[in-house]
Amino acid sequence: MSNPDYTIYIKTADYKGASTDVSIYITFIDVNGKKSRNITLTDDIFGGKFEKGQTNKFPVSDISGLADLKFIEISRGIWGFGGNWFCECVWVVNEQVGGTPAPVYFPINRWLRQYVTLKIQKWDCSLPQNDASPQQRAKEIQEKQTHYVLDRKFPGVPAQVKDLPQQEMFTDHYQNDVLILSGASLGIVGNLAKVFSGDWKSVDDISNLYQTGCGFDVPQGRYRWDEDSYFAKQRTQGCNPVIMQLCTKIPSALDVTNDMLKPFLEGYTLDDAVSKNKIFLCDLSMLHSVPLAGVPLDKELVHPYALFYLNKEDELTPVAIQLFATTDKRYPHTVFLPTDGNVWKLAKMFYNNADAMVHQSSTHLGFTHLIIESIAVAVNRTLSMSHPLHRLIAPHFLYLMAINSLAITSLLAPDGWIDTTMTAGRDGVLDIIAHHFKVWRLDVEGTLPEEIKARKLDDPKVLPDYPYRDDGLLVWNCIKNYVAGVVNGHYKNKNDIANDFELQNFAEILVAPYPEGCEIKGVPGNGKFKTQEEIISAFTSFIFTSSAIHAAVNFGQYDEYGFPPNYPAFMNGKAPRDKSPITEADLLKQLPNKPMTVSIMTITRVLSQRATESLGDFEVNYTYDPVGVAALKQFNIELKEASAIIDERNKHRRIAYNHLNPKNIPNAISI
């Protein structure tokens, strides 16, 4: 057989229903507009080509006289099994003597439907005002708008996609290797939960659970749960490290006094310690009116304050907890202190239970999973796949809608895991999200440097040891530089931005009230992007939230929740009203019982799995244009440098913090 003139490579996407056995037709178009013959690529009689996740190679001949390729036209036949076909990418190698040997990439990332021919430009990356096929592009967006419809599934929370589009479903690989195996472990541990019954008899009794051969590692919280220093560390590197703020004034409802705290402030009065920036506050008073639902047990969700002091060794230590942060006289204002014995331990547990409700509802579910899904729907409704910003953001939506759909139908279902293992229950969790969404802003809570500044913790001299801030800012800057490389490479001036009608439609839908839009506050430009800086800020926030914030608040869950005294998802009975002495047995009675503990351990272990690639290493490659390729290459260089810095920092930390090391950050919210 003579040498081919060209070799065509075709990759079918790894989506459900992406395969086909019909013929595929391709025509080359060179930079001068000259066309090749129509090339027919067929499956063989045994099948096996154009299967999902597969790359096929086709040598072709009788094509000569073409200059460098600029476009392809691609379509599918109308006869055969497998209707629509989702092609990920086509690349072509010129095998002729004197030809350019480098592959020419034509990323498709689209469904090919009957009777439709797509014209795809090399790299397929252009602003809409520069697109060579504007009608095709507009029709594509119109079609996607029928599949990506905003739907607010619960009152007051960020909108999601109404029905899960086919291409957003889990791949078979992810379904089989991650979710089914996880489901199997849930079944095994579900049976284990039936074996364990009743309440815990001692702390050691809980620890025995890790010795049963059921596959549970000993969570980090087991070793330090009763240390005050670790209780403080949970505020700076636990799974909810976004609550603590510098205390510049003691809240009026917090009944602490100078005399009360004198033994813990190393000679300072409370007023002096506040003035010298040595007092830090956690304020969860927003939980005051949260409705409780779920298991019909006697329970109470507190709405606490906690005060921390930065000692002479620059270490945080808790000095006071008041479990009811309200002027409502129905609630006592008892202030619990580190010298209060077991009742102090119980106060810390009730505080952490309240913190856990904020973590699971607002910090985790509401403002990583749901807010990013809302943004993902907006992207798909307004930005063509050919848009450079769609290609930039697409890797960070992998499995997002699928995992959220699964969570809504299982964990968040009535009588589901949240109802049966969390104090707030389903209704309480949704209420917390809705309450926070009223005030949440992309340019504050969704922008790491501003979020830290709002809590007055941006100065390392004020709080020297804050791993979430320090490692997070490293990653933030890597992402910002990456986004800037793409944005500045495609938008040369303000006219490029103003004339990008897809981008402006996207900006508008982000801020528009539901049901027309996502109703997100604080979007730079407030519905109209005008500068490169505004675009860079917004897309940096989107990617950082999808990757780094989710990693920080998700992957430490088992280490925190896996040992109930450390960070209890559920507390039985009422919180302490006074300092009456209690025993360890009294503490244990208020913790989750054995079956509930096993359920909490199981789910948080599954949620703590990393099952996709690290930041910058994309499962699906969307970027082939020179601007994007150069930006991505530099991004990975900077991520590697950041990873080395964090590795070195961890050598000197009392407790290593790995959740924001780039090698441990997935690209997207996929679990």
Coordinates of N, CA, C and O in Angstrom, one line a residue, residues 36 42 103 117 147 153 159 181 207-208 240 256 295 300 304 322 341 343 367 429 438 464 498-499 516 523 574 644:
S36 N -10.9 19.7 -0.6 CA -10.5 18.4 -1.0 C -11.8 17.7 -1.5 O -12.9 18.2 -1.4
T42 N -15.5 5.0 7.4 CA -16.6 4.0 7.7 C -16.1 3.1 8.8 O -14.9 2.8 9.0
P103 N 0.6 18.0 13.7 CA -0.9 17.8 13.6 C -1.6 19.1 13.6 O -1.2 20.1 14.2
T117 N -24.1 19.6 8.7 CA -22.7 19.6 8.4 C -22.1 20.8 9.2 O -22.6 21.9 9.1
H147 N -31.4 22.7 26.1 CA -31.0 21.7 27.0 C -30.5 22.2 28.4 O -30.5 21.5 29.4
K153 N -34.5 24.7 42.2 CA -35.1 23.5 42.7 C -35.6 23.7 44.2 O -36.5 22.9 44.6
A159 N -29.8 28.7 41.3 CA -30.5 27.9 40.3 C -29.6 26.9 39.8 O -28.4 27.1 39.7
L181 N -18.1 1.5 43.0 CA -17.3 1.0 44.1 C -17.7 1.7 45.4 O -17.7 1.1 46.5
S207 N -13.1 4.4 69.1 CA -11.9 4.1 68.4 C -11.8 2.6 68.0 O -11.2 2.3 67.0
N208 N -12.5 1.7 68.7 CA -12.5 0.3 68.3 C -13.1 0.1 66.9 O -12.8 -0.9 66.3
N240 N -13.8 24.1 57.3 CA -14.6 25.3 57.2 C -13.7 26.5 57.6 O -14.0 27.2 58.6
V256 N -18.6 38.4 77.8 CA -17.3 38.2 78.3 C -16.9 39.5 79.0 O -17.3 40.6 78.7
V295 N -34.5 13.6 61.5 CA -34.8 12.5 62.5 C -35.6 13.1 63.7 O -35.2 14.2 64.2
E300 N -30.9 20.2 69.3 CA -30.9 21.7 69.3 C -29.7 22.2 68.5 O -28.6 21.6 68.7
P304 N -23.7 30.1 68.1 CA -22.7 30.5 69.1 C -21.7 31.6 68.6 O -21.6 32.0 67.4
Q322 N -19.7 31.1 73.8 CA -21.1 31.4 74.3 C -22.0 30.7 73.2 O -21.9 31.1 72.1
G341 N -13.6 22.1 82.5 CA -13.6 20.6 82.5 C -14.4 20.1 81.3 O -14.4 20.5 80.2
V343 N -17.5 20.1 80.7 CA -18.6 21.0 80.1 C -17.9 21.9 79.0 O -18.6 22.3 78.1
F367 N -22.1 27.2 48.1 CA -21.2 28.1 47.4 C -20.0 27.5 46.8 O -19.0 28.2 46.6
V429 N -30.6 22.9 56.3 CA -29.5 23.1 55.4 C -29.9 24.1 54.2 O -29.2 25.0 53.9
K438 N -28.7 35.6 50.0 CA -29.2 36.9 49.9 C -28.1 38.0 50.0 O -28.3 39.1 49.5
P464 N -0.1 35.1 61.8 CA 1.0 34.5 61.0 C 0.7 33.1 60.5 O 1.2 32.8 59.4
A498 N -16.5 45.0 24.1 CA -17.8 45.6 23.9 C -18.6 44.8 22.8 O -19.8 44.7 22.8
N499 N -17.8 44.4 21.7 CA -18.4 43.8 20.6 C -18.6 42.3 20.7 O -19.2 41.7 19.9
E516 N -34.9 34.5 34.7 CA -34.1 34.9 33.5 C -32.7 34.7 33.7 O -31.9 34.5 32.8
V523 N -21.0 40.6 40.6 CA -20.2 40.2 39.4 C -19.5 41.4 38.9 O -20.2 42.5 38.7
K574 N -30.2 18.8 74.5 CA -30.0 20.3 74.6 C -28.5 20.6 74.9 O -27.8 19.8 75.5
A644 N 5.8 23.0 45.3 CA 7.1 22.9 46.0 C 7.1 23.8 47.2 O 7.7 23.4 48.3

